[in-house]
Amino acid sequence: MPSIEDLLHRRTDLSAFVVHFTRTTARATASENLKAMLDDRVIEARSVFGMAARLAEKYEVIADTQRTVCFTETPLEHAWMMCEKIPNRTMSFSGYGLAFTRTFARRMGANPVWYLDITPGHDWLTGPINNMVSDVEKIAGDPFKGGADAAAEADVLRLTPFIEQMGAPLGRRKEFWWEREWRHVGDFDFRFGHLVVVFAPEEEHDEFEEHMREIKVKGRLPSLVDASWGLERMIAALAQVSEPGPFPE
């Protein structure tokens, strides 16, 4: 009788990996940001996410508890979807990123995002969360109760970075549950040995391989793949096949 592990490894709709894609920011391009992550072996948690985001905008000490690193559980062969231009999406990714096993991500404290339905009339989940965040806001604004420093210790703020919403209550649809997002609160540290693959456009693979050879301390170099490749092309890269085809060079 097969174990649950054996069965799950045959589920092509599930992924054993999580992927973090970089993006172009005011400070650097997506390519430069990926190189910086490889240099430092850390993905910095720079952005606030979750149902306490509005409160975090008012108090920096609370923002520090809500900054996360985001991943997608999308199977590697479907990673290209995450780099497409999608209406109403606030983030734009360019095919540069890092993949880790879900086992490693969980060990480091990453967790799947919980999506709550905000369809009009479906407030039995979002209502209680919003009420708890409002209670925290009252503490933050009351110096006699400890102010923002005391509010930042509230239990609900340990949960809110992992909670998002889905629905279209005001006519603007927010439906990103299909990304199967995972998050890690705070910076995400790793070593080269923890990397499954590095994503970069194929024409930049030689450049990235040279960069990794320059900064590698010891151990194997991770394989480079292009997010636009199909599964078999990725397998060929992981197996270091010299002529993946389909035609002779």
Tab-separated table of C-alpha atoms in Angstrom:
chain	number	residue	atom	x	y	z
A	1	MET	CA	0.000	0.000	0.000
A	2	PRO	CA	1.520	3.377	-1.042
A	3	SER	CA	2.192	5.998	1.619
A	4	ILE	CA	0.672	9.460	1.516
A	5	GLU	CA	4.122	10.748	0.487
A	6	ASP	CA	4.128	8.407	-2.529
A	7	LEU	CA	0.655	9.540	-3.539
A	8	LEU	CA	1.406	13.251	-3.199
A	9	HIS	CA	4.539	13.000	-5.336
A	10	ARG	CA	2.307	11.798	-8.171
A	11	ARG	CA	-0.088	14.753	-7.901
A	12	THR	CA	0.870	16.964	-10.848
A	13	ASP	CA	-1.490	19.697	-9.636
A	14	LEU	CA	0.554	20.048	-6.441
A	15	SER	CA	4.128	21.243	-6.214
A	16	ALA	CA	6.903	20.081	-3.920
A	17	PHE	CA	8.473	23.529	-4.291
A	18	VAL	CA	7.830	27.187	-3.581
A	19	VAL	CA	9.138	29.991	-5.795
A	20	HIS	CA	10.038	33.583	-4.992
A	21	PHE	CA	10.142	35.874	-8.033
A	22	THR	CA	11.955	39.199	-7.900
A	23	ARG	CA	10.705	42.428	-9.437
A	24	THR	CA	12.097	45.732	-10.571
A	25	THR	CA	12.032	48.366	-7.823
A	26	ALA	CA	13.038	52.012	-7.530
A	27	ARG	CA	16.456	50.887	-6.342
A	28	ALA	CA	17.308	48.069	-8.751
A	29	THR	CA	16.166	45.911	-11.645
A	30	ALA	CA	14.713	42.443	-11.115
A	31	SER	CA	18.006	40.957	-12.332
A	32	GLU	CA	20.049	43.071	-9.925
A	33	ASN	CA	17.746	42.175	-7.040
A	34	LEU	CA	18.200	38.466	-7.776
A	35	LYS	CA	21.984	38.845	-7.834
A	36	ALA	CA	21.853	40.688	-4.503
A	37	MET	CA	19.861	37.815	-2.977
A	38	LEU	CA	22.438	35.329	-4.257
A	39	ASP	CA	25.270	37.497	-2.939
A	40	ASP	CA	23.785	37.841	0.549
A	41	ARG	CA	21.939	34.483	0.722
A	42	VAL	CA	18.893	36.324	2.036
A	43	ILE	CA	15.543	37.508	0.693
A	44	GLU	CA	14.693	40.708	2.528
A	45	ALA	CA	11.165	41.222	3.842
A	46	ARG	CA	10.520	44.746	2.615
A	47	SER	CA	6.766	44.897	2.038
A	48	VAL	CA	3.762	44.711	4.357
A	49	PHE	CA	0.986	42.256	3.483
A	50	GLY	CA	-2.156	40.941	5.135
A	51	MET	CA	-5.242	42.232	6.912
A	52	ALA	CA	-3.344	44.590	9.222
A	53	ALA	CA	-1.708	46.477	6.337
A	54	ARG	CA	-3.782	49.618	6.913
A	55	LEU	CA	-2.801	49.694	10.573
A	56	ALA	CA	0.839	49.070	9.674
A	57	GLU	CA	0.810	52.236	7.546
A	58	LYS	CA	0.195	54.281	10.697
A	59	TYR	CA	2.720	52.653	13.047
A	60	GLU	CA	6.217	51.603	12.005
A	61	VAL	CA	6.611	49.240	14.967
A	62	ILE	CA	3.528	47.368	13.776
A	63	ALA	CA	4.738	47.415	10.171
A	64	ASP	CA	7.835	45.563	11.338
A	65	THR	CA	5.604	42.647	12.425
A	66	GLN	CA	3.823	42.497	9.049
A	67	ARG	CA	6.708	42.584	6.556
A	68	THR	CA	6.912	39.313	4.680
A	69	VAL	CA	8.682	37.391	1.930
A	70	CYS	CA	6.208	35.914	-0.559
A	71	PHE	CA	6.343	32.633	-2.465
A	72	THR	CA	4.067	30.735	-4.827
A	73	GLU	CA	3.389	27.015	-4.665
A	74	THR	CA	2.737	26.941	-8.418
A	75	PRO	CA	4.324	23.856	-10.067
A	76	LEU	CA	7.601	24.813	-11.761
A	77	GLU	CA	6.294	24.142	-15.280
A	78	HIS	CA	3.516	26.694	-14.673
A	79	ALA	CA	5.790	29.332	-13.172
A	80	TRP	CA	5.543	31.346	-16.407
A	81	MET	CA	1.993	32.337	-15.415
A	82	MET	CA	3.338	34.315	-12.470
A	83	CYS	CA	5.338	36.492	-14.883
A	84	GLU	CA	2.398	37.432	-17.098
A	85	LYS	CA	0.717	40.841	-17.067
A	86	ILE	CA	-2.503	40.273	-15.118
A	87	PRO	CA	-5.245	42.943	-14.750
A	88	ASN	CA	-5.681	44.458	-11.252
A	89	ARG	CA	-2.433	42.921	-10.055
A	90	THR	CA	-0.215	45.258	-8.048
A	91	MET	CA	3.001	43.266	-8.531
A	92	SER	CA	4.833	42.694	-11.817
A	93	PHE	CA	7.448	39.928	-12.079
A	94	SER	CA	10.059	39.447	-14.787
A	95	GLY	CA	11.129	35.796	-14.640
A	96	TYR	CA	13.988	36.136	-12.146
A	97	GLY	CA	13.651	34.081	-8.981
A	98	LEU	CA	14.576	31.284	-6.617
A	99	ALA	CA	12.905	27.948	-5.883
A	100	PHE	CA	13.082	26.011	-2.611
A	101	THR	CA	11.438	22.825	-1.389
A	102	ARG	CA	8.274	23.310	0.625
A	103	THR	CA	9.906	21.195	3.325
A	104	PHE	CA	12.705	23.741	3.721
A	105	ALA	CA	10.280	26.673	3.541
A	106	ARG	CA	8.129	25.169	6.308
A	107	ARG	CA	11.165	24.478	8.431
A	108	MET	CA	12.087	28.155	8.085
A	109	GLY	CA	8.614	29.259	9.192
A	110	ALA	CA	6.830	29.867	5.881
A	111	ASN	CA	3.106	29.114	5.796
A	112	PRO	CA	0.315	29.073	3.177
A	113	VAL	CA	-1.842	32.190	2.961
A	114	TRP	CA	-5.424	31.894	4.196
A	115	TYR	CA	-7.929	33.537	1.817
A	116	LEU	CA	-11.161	34.845	3.328
A	117	ASP	CA	-14.240	35.432	1.159
A	118	ILE	CA	-15.338	39.091	1.117
A	119	THR	CA	-18.345	38.596	-1.158
A	120	PRO	CA	-21.146	40.884	0.149
A	121	GLY	CA	-22.896	39.066	2.979
A	122	HIS	CA	-19.945	36.744	3.612
A	123	ASP	CA	-18.489	38.594	6.574
A	124	TRP	CA	-18.485	35.812	9.167
A	125	LEU	CA	-14.729	35.372	8.712
A	126	THR	CA	-13.489	38.863	7.852
A	127	GLY	CA	-15.673	40.547	10.495
A	128	PRO	CA	-13.998	38.927	13.518
A	129	ILE	CA	-10.504	39.556	12.110
A	130	ASN	CA	-11.298	43.214	11.404
A	131	ASN	CA	-12.735	43.588	14.903
A	132	MET	CA	-9.555	42.222	16.470
A	133	VAL	CA	-7.396	44.529	14.350
A	134	SER	CA	-9.605	47.463	15.424
A	135	ASP	CA	-9.021	46.528	19.068
A	136	VAL	CA	-5.271	46.597	18.405
A	137	GLU	CA	-5.621	50.031	16.809
A	138	LYS	CA	-7.318	51.347	19.949
A	139	ILE	CA	-4.387	50.132	22.047
A	140	ALA	CA	-1.912	51.698	19.613
A	141	GLY	CA	-3.621	55.069	19.965
A	142	ASP	CA	-3.812	54.979	23.762
A	143	PRO	CA	-0.523	55.802	25.545
A	144	PHE	CA	-2.052	54.704	28.854
A	145	LYS	CA	-2.386	51.163	27.424
A	146	GLY	CA	1.169	51.090	26.110
A	147	GLY	CA	0.610	52.636	22.678
A	148	ALA	CA	2.013	51.175	19.465
A	149	ASP	CA	4.739	49.187	21.225
A	150	ALA	CA	2.152	47.283	23.278
A	151	ALA	CA	-0.164	46.921	20.289
A	152	ALA	CA	2.623	45.317	18.245
A	153	GLU	CA	2.634	42.404	20.702
A	154	ALA	CA	-1.021	41.504	20.039
A	155	ASP	CA	-1.582	37.839	19.161
A	156	VAL	CA	-3.729	38.665	16.126
A	157	LEU	CA	-0.754	40.393	14.495
A	158	ARG	CA	1.026	37.024	14.400
A	159	LEU	CA	-1.808	35.819	12.153
A	160	THR	CA	-2.631	38.801	9.924
A	161	PRO	CA	0.434	38.562	7.621
A	162	PHE	CA	-0.915	35.174	6.501
A	163	ILE	CA	-4.504	36.308	5.859
A	164	GLU	CA	-5.742	37.763	2.555
A	165	GLN	CA	-9.139	38.413	0.994
A	166	MET	CA	-10.924	37.217	-2.123
A	167	GLY	CA	-14.024	38.614	-3.768
A	168	ALA	CA	-15.362	41.794	-5.367
A	169	PRO	CA	-17.413	43.732	-2.787
A	170	LEU	CA	-16.826	47.155	-4.379
A	171	GLY	CA	-16.896	46.051	-7.993
A	172	ARG	CA	-13.142	45.484	-8.212
A	173	ARG	CA	-12.301	41.820	-8.171
A	174	LYS	CA	-9.534	40.577	-5.869
A	175	GLU	CA	-9.046	36.908	-6.704
A	176	PHE	CA	-5.490	35.676	-6.282
A	177	TRP	CA	-6.094	32.473	-4.309
A	178	TRP	CA	-4.987	30.576	-7.429
A	179	GLU	CA	-1.409	31.774	-6.807
A	180	ARG	CA	-1.242	29.400	-3.821
A	181	GLU	CA	0.809	31.971	-1.995
A	182	TRP	CA	3.043	31.198	0.979
A	183	ARG	CA	4.603	33.842	3.226
A	184	HIS	CA	7.455	34.133	5.672
A	185	VAL	CA	7.476	36.950	8.222
A	186	GLY	CA	10.850	38.692	8.275
A	187	ASP	CA	13.944	38.074	6.160
A	188	PHE	CA	14.363	34.601	4.636
A	189	ASP	CA	17.907	33.216	4.951
A	190	PHE	CA	19.232	30.349	2.829
A	191	ARG	CA	22.370	28.664	1.537
A	192	PHE	CA	23.181	27.609	-2.016
A	193	GLY	CA	22.480	24.011	-1.046
A	194	HIS	CA	18.870	24.944	-0.245
A	195	LEU	CA	18.178	26.173	-3.798
A	196	VAL	CA	16.324	23.856	-6.164
A	197	VAL	CA	16.735	26.096	-9.221
A	198	VAL	CA	17.456	29.721	-10.085
A	199	PHE	CA	15.051	31.324	-12.570
A	200	ALA	CA	16.419	33.723	-15.172
A	201	PRO	CA	15.853	34.336	-18.901
A	202	GLU	CA	17.797	31.783	-20.958
A	203	GLU	CA	19.960	34.426	-22.646
A	204	GLU	CA	21.323	35.450	-19.226
A	205	HIS	CA	22.161	31.971	-17.918
A	206	ASP	CA	25.870	32.207	-18.717
A	207	GLU	CA	26.057	35.548	-16.915
A	208	PHE	CA	24.301	34.204	-13.818
A	209	GLU	CA	26.374	31.012	-13.768
A	210	GLU	CA	29.564	33.076	-13.845
A	211	HIS	CA	28.199	35.314	-11.077
A	212	MET	CA	27.386	32.324	-8.874
A	213	ARG	CA	30.799	30.779	-9.441
A	214	GLU	CA	32.400	34.010	-8.272
A	215	ILE	CA	30.441	34.158	-5.016
A	216	LYS	CA	30.014	30.435	-4.207
A	217	VAL	CA	31.807	29.287	-1.073
A	218	LYS	CA	31.413	25.519	-1.387
A	219	GLY	CA	28.993	22.850	-2.583
A	220	ARG	CA	27.136	22.474	-5.856
A	221	LEU	CA	25.851	25.297	-8.012
A	222	PRO	CA	22.071	25.354	-8.448
A	223	SER	CA	20.719	24.733	-11.942
A	224	LEU	CA	19.450	27.649	-14.021
A	225	VAL	CA	16.072	27.424	-15.771
A	226	ASP	CA	13.867	29.805	-17.716
A	227	ALA	CA	10.324	30.279	-16.374
A	228	SER	CA	9.027	30.106	-19.951
A	229	TRP	CA	10.384	26.585	-20.472
A	230	GLY	CA	8.202	23.498	-20.394
A	231	LEU	CA	8.686	20.763	-17.812
A	232	GLU	CA	10.864	18.493	-19.977
A	233	ARG	CA	13.224	21.365	-20.847
A	234	MET	CA	13.565	22.070	-17.117
A	235	ILE	CA	14.256	18.390	-16.417
A	236	ALA	CA	16.977	18.433	-19.083
A	237	ALA	CA	18.611	21.430	-17.392
A	238	LEU	CA	18.439	19.776	-13.968
A	239	ALA	CA	19.976	16.604	-15.432
A	240	GLN	CA	22.606	18.720	-17.202
A	241	VAL	CA	21.772	17.214	-20.580
A	242	SER	CA	24.149	18.756	-23.128
A	243	GLU	CA	21.746	18.613	-26.101
A	244	PRO	CA	18.162	18.943	-24.871
A	245	GLY	CA	16.847	19.284	-28.438
A	246	PRO	CA	14.372	18.908	-29.966
A	247	PHE	CA	16.711	19.366	-32.955
A	248	PRO	CA	20.487	18.851	-33.292
A	249	GLU	CA	22.668	21.918	-32.845
